[in-house]
GROMACS .gro file of C-alpha atoms in nm:
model
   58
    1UNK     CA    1   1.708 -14.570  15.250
    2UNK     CA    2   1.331 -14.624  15.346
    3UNK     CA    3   1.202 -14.518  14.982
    4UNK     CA    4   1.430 -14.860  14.885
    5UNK     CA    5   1.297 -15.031  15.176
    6UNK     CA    6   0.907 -14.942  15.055
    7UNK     CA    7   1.025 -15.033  14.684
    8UNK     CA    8   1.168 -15.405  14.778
    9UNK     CA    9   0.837 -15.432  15.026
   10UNK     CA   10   0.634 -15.362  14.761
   11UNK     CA   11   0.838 -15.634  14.550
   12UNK     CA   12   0.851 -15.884  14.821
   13UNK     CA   13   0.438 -15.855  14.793
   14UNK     CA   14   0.421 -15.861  14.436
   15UNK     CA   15   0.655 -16.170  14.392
   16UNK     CA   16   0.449 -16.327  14.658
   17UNK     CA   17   0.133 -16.327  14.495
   18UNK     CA   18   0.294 -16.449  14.182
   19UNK     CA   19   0.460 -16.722  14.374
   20UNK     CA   20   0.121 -16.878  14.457
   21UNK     CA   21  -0.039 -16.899  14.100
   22UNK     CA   22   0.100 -17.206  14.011
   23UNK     CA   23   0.333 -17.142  13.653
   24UNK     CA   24   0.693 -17.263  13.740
   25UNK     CA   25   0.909 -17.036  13.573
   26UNK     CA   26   0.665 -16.762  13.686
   27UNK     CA   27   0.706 -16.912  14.014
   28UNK     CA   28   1.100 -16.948  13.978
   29UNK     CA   29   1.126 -16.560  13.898
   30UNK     CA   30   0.949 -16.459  14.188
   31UNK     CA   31   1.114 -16.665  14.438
   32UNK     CA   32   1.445 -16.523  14.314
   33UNK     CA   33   1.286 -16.175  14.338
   34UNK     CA   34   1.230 -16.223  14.697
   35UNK     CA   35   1.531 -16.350  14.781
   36UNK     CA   36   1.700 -16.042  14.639
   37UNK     CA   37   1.470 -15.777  14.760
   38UNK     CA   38   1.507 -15.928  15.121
   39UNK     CA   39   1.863 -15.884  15.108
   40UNK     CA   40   1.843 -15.562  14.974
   41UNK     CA   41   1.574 -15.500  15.302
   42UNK     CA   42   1.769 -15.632  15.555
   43UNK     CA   43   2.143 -15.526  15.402
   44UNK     CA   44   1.975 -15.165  15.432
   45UNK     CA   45   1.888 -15.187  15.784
   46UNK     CA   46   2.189 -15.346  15.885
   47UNK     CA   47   2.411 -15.098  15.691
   48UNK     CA   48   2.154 -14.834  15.862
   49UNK     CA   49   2.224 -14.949  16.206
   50UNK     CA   50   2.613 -14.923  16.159
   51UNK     CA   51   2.600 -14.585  16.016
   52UNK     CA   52   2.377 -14.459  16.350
   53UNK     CA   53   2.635 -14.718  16.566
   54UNK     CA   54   2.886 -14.464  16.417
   55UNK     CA   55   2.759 -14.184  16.575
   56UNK     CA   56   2.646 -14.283  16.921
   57UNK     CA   57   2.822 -14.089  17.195
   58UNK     CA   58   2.995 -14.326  17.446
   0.00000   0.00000   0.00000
């Protein structure tokens, strides 16, 4: 899980710095590629914390 966590970081950066050249479908693209990388970020620690919620002793 935290090799697709680096990959979407690593897109979330990317699509960033395209997001503030100015072209609009450019633009457009990368916002959409930051939405779905941070759901893919946050849906993996969330699914993460479940699976170890699992496990706990209690």
């Amino acid at each position: 899980m935290s090799v697709t966590n680096a990959i979407s970081g690593i897109i979330v950066v990317g699509a960033l710095l395209q997001i503030g050249q100015g072209n609009g479908f450019v633009s457009l693209l990368a916002f959409i590629a930051v939405l779905i990388a941070s759901v893919n970020i946050f849906g993996g620690f969330y699914v993460t914390r479940r699976m170890l919620n699992m496990f706990r002793k209690g």
